[in-house]
Amino acid sequence: MRSSERENSLALGRVDWVTVAVYAALVLMGWLNIYAAVYDDAHASIFDIGQRYGMQMVWIGISAFIALSILLIDDKYYHVLAYPLYWLSLLLLIGVLFFGKEVNGAKSWIMIGPVALQPTEFVKFTTALALARYMSSYTFDIRKPGDLLLRVGAILGLPVAIVMLQNDTGSALVYGSFLFMLFREGFNGWVYVALFLVISLFVLSFLLEPTMLLIVLILVCVAGEAATNGLIYLAGLALGAILIYAGASLAGVPIGWYAAILSAVVLSSAAVAVYAYRYKIRNTLTFVLLFFGSLVFTRTIDYVFHNVMQIHQQKRILDLLGLESDLKHWGYNVNQSKIAIGSGGFSGKGFLEGTQTKFNFVPEQSTDFIFCTVGEEWGFLGSLTVVVLFAILILRLIRMGERQMEPFGRIYCYCVASIFLFHVAVNIGMTIGIMPVIGIPLPFFSYGGSSLIAFTVLLFVAVRLDAAKRELSI
């Protein structure tokens, strides 16, 4: 047997077949639900490529061929081709801006004859490869701001910027999933605390009136600073705000409580900052800066929400936070999705028996909202099965990463696990109303060749790298 044939047989012999079996189960379940979502008695043949389930079978066949090809290719090529593939994919993304087709407001599709492809889906793969290549180099140090912020930031930022220009916000947000990988590689944990605080502040800026939000920020910063004279400061601040309010009123300039409290904070903060700087009390300086940074952030949110975001984005945020309820327009998709999932009960209505599905109550039911078909026809048990299978897949990817002997394979596997986790959590979350509707597919379930092939490539390159690790350990 020639050496190349022997290497290929070793690769197949060391494949994690449990992961492959989970992949096959998810793809099969995905196809069944696409069939149910678009089923029509007049077009019952599963091989009718004029129907979405027929075309999805073609994509499944292509994906299976690509998966086998990946397992037979030497794993070293993925390291060598990481950068060329990344730059080529960016050029393709730029090309979409000029020659792409606009679908649902996003110019992110390329037409090749009758087939529409979405390059954004494949750029996730090339970005994961590029990150793994750069972060596995001997000179990389995640603690160096230059390495992390400039280079890693550039690798992630370039595709995000181009995708945003395509008006595809949902796909751009997926790149935030790489934060999970960075955490595994030693990124400062306080950054994630700050991110949590930013998200909390974003939500509070909608739930609280400006004056109440200002008071909450003051209380949080004073409590966080944990100064022994914090109560004295708060009392002095309250007194100062009252005096400013009263003085302005007597002068015939009613400024309102928000302006009075903010003026008192600005005046007192200047004195506090000078005192903290003089006696080198860094903790106090930090919370002074944190307060004003939070204040600027909340005002920026207000400006972006009213002047930058499109009306449908505004409505989806307000609907998600329960501040508005428009079940006939902006909240229609999610409301119908929740009705479909809830009507499935414990064991579901049965295959092809879903009334919400049959009568097309849920828009995009074979793509972004495919999970509501699972909930209606297979019920809680079917939905739980799907979630468990995805959990197994993600845990297997994490395990693959942990048993890699080279950082390239570990980083890549964690990138893939992060992408899958983000897609599954957000897609299922938006169908049950706990996540914003951002239009990203459910891996292996949502109809579409681009997403199915891209997720297959993502997964099987990880499987191939894992098989290579096992070959070396023989």
Short mmCIF file of C-alpha atoms in Angstrom, two decimals, residues 8-168:
data_model
loop_
_atom_site.label_atom_id
_atom_site.label_comp_id
_atom_site.label_asym_id
_atom_site.label_seq_id
_atom_site.Cartn_x
_atom_site.Cartn_y
_atom_site.Cartn_z
CA ASN A 8 -5.92 8.18 4.24
CA SER A 9 -6.98 4.84 5.71
CA LEU A 10 -5.49 5.87 9.05
CA ALA A 11 -7.42 9.13 8.92
CA LEU A 12 -10.73 7.35 8.36
CA GLY A 13 -9.90 4.74 10.98
CA ARG A 14 -9.29 7.38 13.66
CA VAL A 15 -12.33 9.55 12.94
CA ASP A 16 -14.62 10.42 15.84
CA TRP A 17 -17.58 8.48 14.48
CA VAL A 18 -19.82 9.54 17.37
CA THR A 19 -19.57 13.13 16.13
CA VAL A 20 -20.22 12.00 12.55
CA ALA A 21 -23.29 10.06 13.73
CA VAL A 22 -24.63 13.12 15.57
CA TYR A 23 -24.04 15.19 12.43
CA ALA A 24 -25.92 12.65 10.29
CA ALA A 25 -28.82 12.56 12.77
CA LEU A 26 -29.10 16.36 12.80
CA VAL A 27 -28.99 16.59 9.00
CA LEU A 28 -31.68 13.90 8.66
CA MET A 29 -33.92 15.56 11.25
CA GLY A 30 -33.34 18.89 9.55
CA TRP A 31 -34.41 17.51 6.18
CA LEU A 32 -37.56 15.93 7.67
CA ASN A 33 -38.57 19.25 9.18
CA ILE A 34 -37.91 21.14 5.94
CA TYR A 35 -40.11 18.56 4.21
CA ALA A 36 -42.84 19.12 6.79
CA ALA A 37 -42.53 22.91 6.60
CA VAL A 38 -43.09 23.12 2.83
CA TYR A 39 -45.05 19.89 2.22
CA ASP A 40 -47.63 20.05 -0.53
CA ASP A 41 -49.83 17.12 -1.64
CA ALA A 42 -49.35 18.18 -5.25
CA HIS A 43 -45.56 17.83 -4.93
CA ALA A 44 -45.08 14.83 -2.66
CA SER A 45 -41.98 13.36 -4.34
CA ILE A 46 -38.92 13.78 -2.14
CA PHE A 47 -36.76 14.07 -5.27
CA ASP A 48 -38.61 17.09 -6.67
CA ILE A 49 -35.84 19.68 -6.82
CA GLY A 50 -38.42 22.30 -7.61
CA GLN A 51 -39.36 22.06 -3.92
CA ARG A 52 -37.09 23.06 -1.06
CA TYR A 53 -36.87 19.55 0.40
CA GLY A 54 -35.81 18.18 -2.98
CA MET A 55 -33.13 20.84 -3.37
CA GLN A 56 -32.00 20.28 0.20
CA MET A 57 -31.34 16.63 -0.70
CA VAL A 58 -28.99 17.86 -3.41
CA TRP A 59 -27.18 20.05 -0.87
CA ILE A 60 -26.98 17.12 1.55
CA GLY A 61 -25.38 14.97 -1.14
CA ILE A 62 -22.86 17.70 -1.97
CA SER A 63 -22.13 18.19 1.74
CA ALA A 64 -21.54 14.46 2.23
CA PHE A 65 -19.06 14.43 -0.67
CA ILE A 66 -17.25 17.48 0.76
CA ALA A 67 -17.15 15.90 4.23
CA LEU A 68 -15.53 12.73 2.87
CA SER A 69 -13.06 14.78 0.83
CA ILE A 70 -12.04 16.76 3.92
CA LEU A 71 -11.33 13.54 5.82
CA LEU A 72 -9.04 12.36 3.03
CA ILE A 73 -7.07 15.60 2.69
CA ASP A 74 -3.85 15.91 4.68
CA ASP A 75 -4.56 18.06 7.76
CA LYS A 76 -1.41 20.14 7.14
CA TYR A 77 -3.12 21.89 4.22
CA TYR A 78 -5.56 23.64 6.53
CA HIS A 79 -2.67 25.34 8.31
CA VAL A 80 -0.91 26.25 5.05
CA LEU A 81 -4.03 27.57 3.31
CA ALA A 82 -5.45 29.48 6.29
CA TYR A 83 -4.31 32.95 5.22
CA PRO A 84 -4.88 32.56 1.43
CA LEU A 85 -8.42 31.29 2.05
CA TYR A 86 -9.10 34.14 4.47
CA TRP A 87 -8.01 36.86 2.04
CA LEU A 88 -9.81 35.18 -0.85
CA SER A 89 -13.03 35.07 1.17
CA LEU A 90 -12.71 38.77 2.02
CA LEU A 91 -12.34 39.60 -1.67
CA LEU A 92 -15.46 37.56 -2.33
CA LEU A 93 -17.32 39.49 0.36
CA ILE A 94 -16.25 42.78 -1.21
CA GLY A 95 -17.41 41.48 -4.58
CA VAL A 96 -20.85 40.87 -3.11
CA LEU A 97 -21.13 44.59 -2.32
CA PHE A 98 -20.87 45.34 -6.06
CA PHE A 99 -22.39 42.30 -7.74
CA GLY A 100 -24.56 40.75 -5.04
CA LYS A 101 -28.31 40.37 -4.89
CA GLU A 102 -30.38 41.96 -2.15
CA VAL A 103 -32.64 39.59 -0.20
CA ASN A 104 -34.76 40.77 2.76
CA GLY A 105 -32.85 44.05 2.90
CA ALA A 106 -29.38 42.44 3.02
CA LYS A 107 -27.10 42.51 -0.03
CA SER A 108 -25.28 39.30 0.85
CA TRP A 109 -26.10 36.84 -1.95
CA ILE A 110 -24.36 35.90 -5.19
CA MET A 111 -26.38 34.37 -8.00
CA ILE A 112 -24.75 31.54 -9.94
CA GLY A 113 -27.38 30.69 -12.50
CA PRO A 114 -30.49 29.62 -10.56
CA VAL A 115 -28.48 29.00 -7.39
CA ALA A 116 -28.03 31.66 -4.69
CA LEU A 117 -24.97 31.42 -2.45
CA GLN A 118 -24.21 33.43 0.67
CA PRO A 119 -20.42 33.92 1.02
CA THR A 120 -20.86 35.21 4.58
CA GLU A 121 -21.46 31.65 5.76
CA PHE A 122 -18.07 30.48 4.43
CA VAL A 123 -16.15 33.45 5.85
CA LYS A 124 -16.85 32.15 9.36
CA PHE A 125 -14.77 29.09 8.42
CA THR A 126 -11.90 31.04 6.90
CA THR A 127 -11.86 33.45 9.85
CA ALA A 128 -11.63 30.52 12.26
CA LEU A 129 -8.70 29.13 10.25
CA ALA A 130 -6.94 32.51 10.14
CA LEU A 131 -7.35 33.01 13.89
CA ALA A 132 -6.04 29.51 14.59
CA ARG A 133 -3.05 30.10 12.29
CA TYR A 134 -2.10 33.45 13.82
CA MET A 135 -2.79 32.59 17.47
CA SER A 136 -0.82 29.34 17.19
CA SER A 137 2.34 31.13 16.04
CA TYR A 138 5.31 31.14 18.42
CA THR A 139 5.41 34.93 18.62
CA PHE A 140 1.77 35.37 19.61
CA ASP A 141 1.01 36.42 23.18
CA ILE A 142 -2.60 37.12 24.11
CA ARG A 143 -1.41 39.41 26.92
CA LYS A 144 0.20 41.80 24.41
CA PRO A 145 -2.22 44.56 23.34
CA GLY A 146 -0.62 44.68 19.90
CA ASP A 147 -1.17 40.99 19.25
CA LEU A 148 -4.69 40.92 20.62
CA LEU A 149 -6.24 44.27 19.79
CA LEU A 150 -4.49 45.05 16.52
CA ARG A 151 -3.95 41.72 14.80
CA VAL A 152 -6.67 39.49 16.24
CA GLY A 153 -8.98 42.49 16.21
CA ALA A 154 -8.18 43.08 12.53
CA ILE A 155 -8.79 39.43 11.58
CA LEU A 156 -12.22 39.63 13.20
CA GLY A 157 -12.98 43.25 12.36
CA LEU A 158 -12.46 43.12 8.59
CA PRO A 159 -15.22 40.59 7.81
CA VAL A 160 -17.53 42.23 10.37
CA ALA A 161 -17.10 45.62 8.70
CA ILE A 162 -17.80 44.24 5.23
CA VAL A 163 -20.81 42.23 6.39
CA MET A 164 -22.21 45.32 8.11
CA LEU A 165 -21.87 47.19 4.81
CA GLN A 166 -24.03 44.43 3.30
CA ASN A 167 -26.67 45.34 5.91
CA ASP A 168 -26.51 41.83 7.38
#
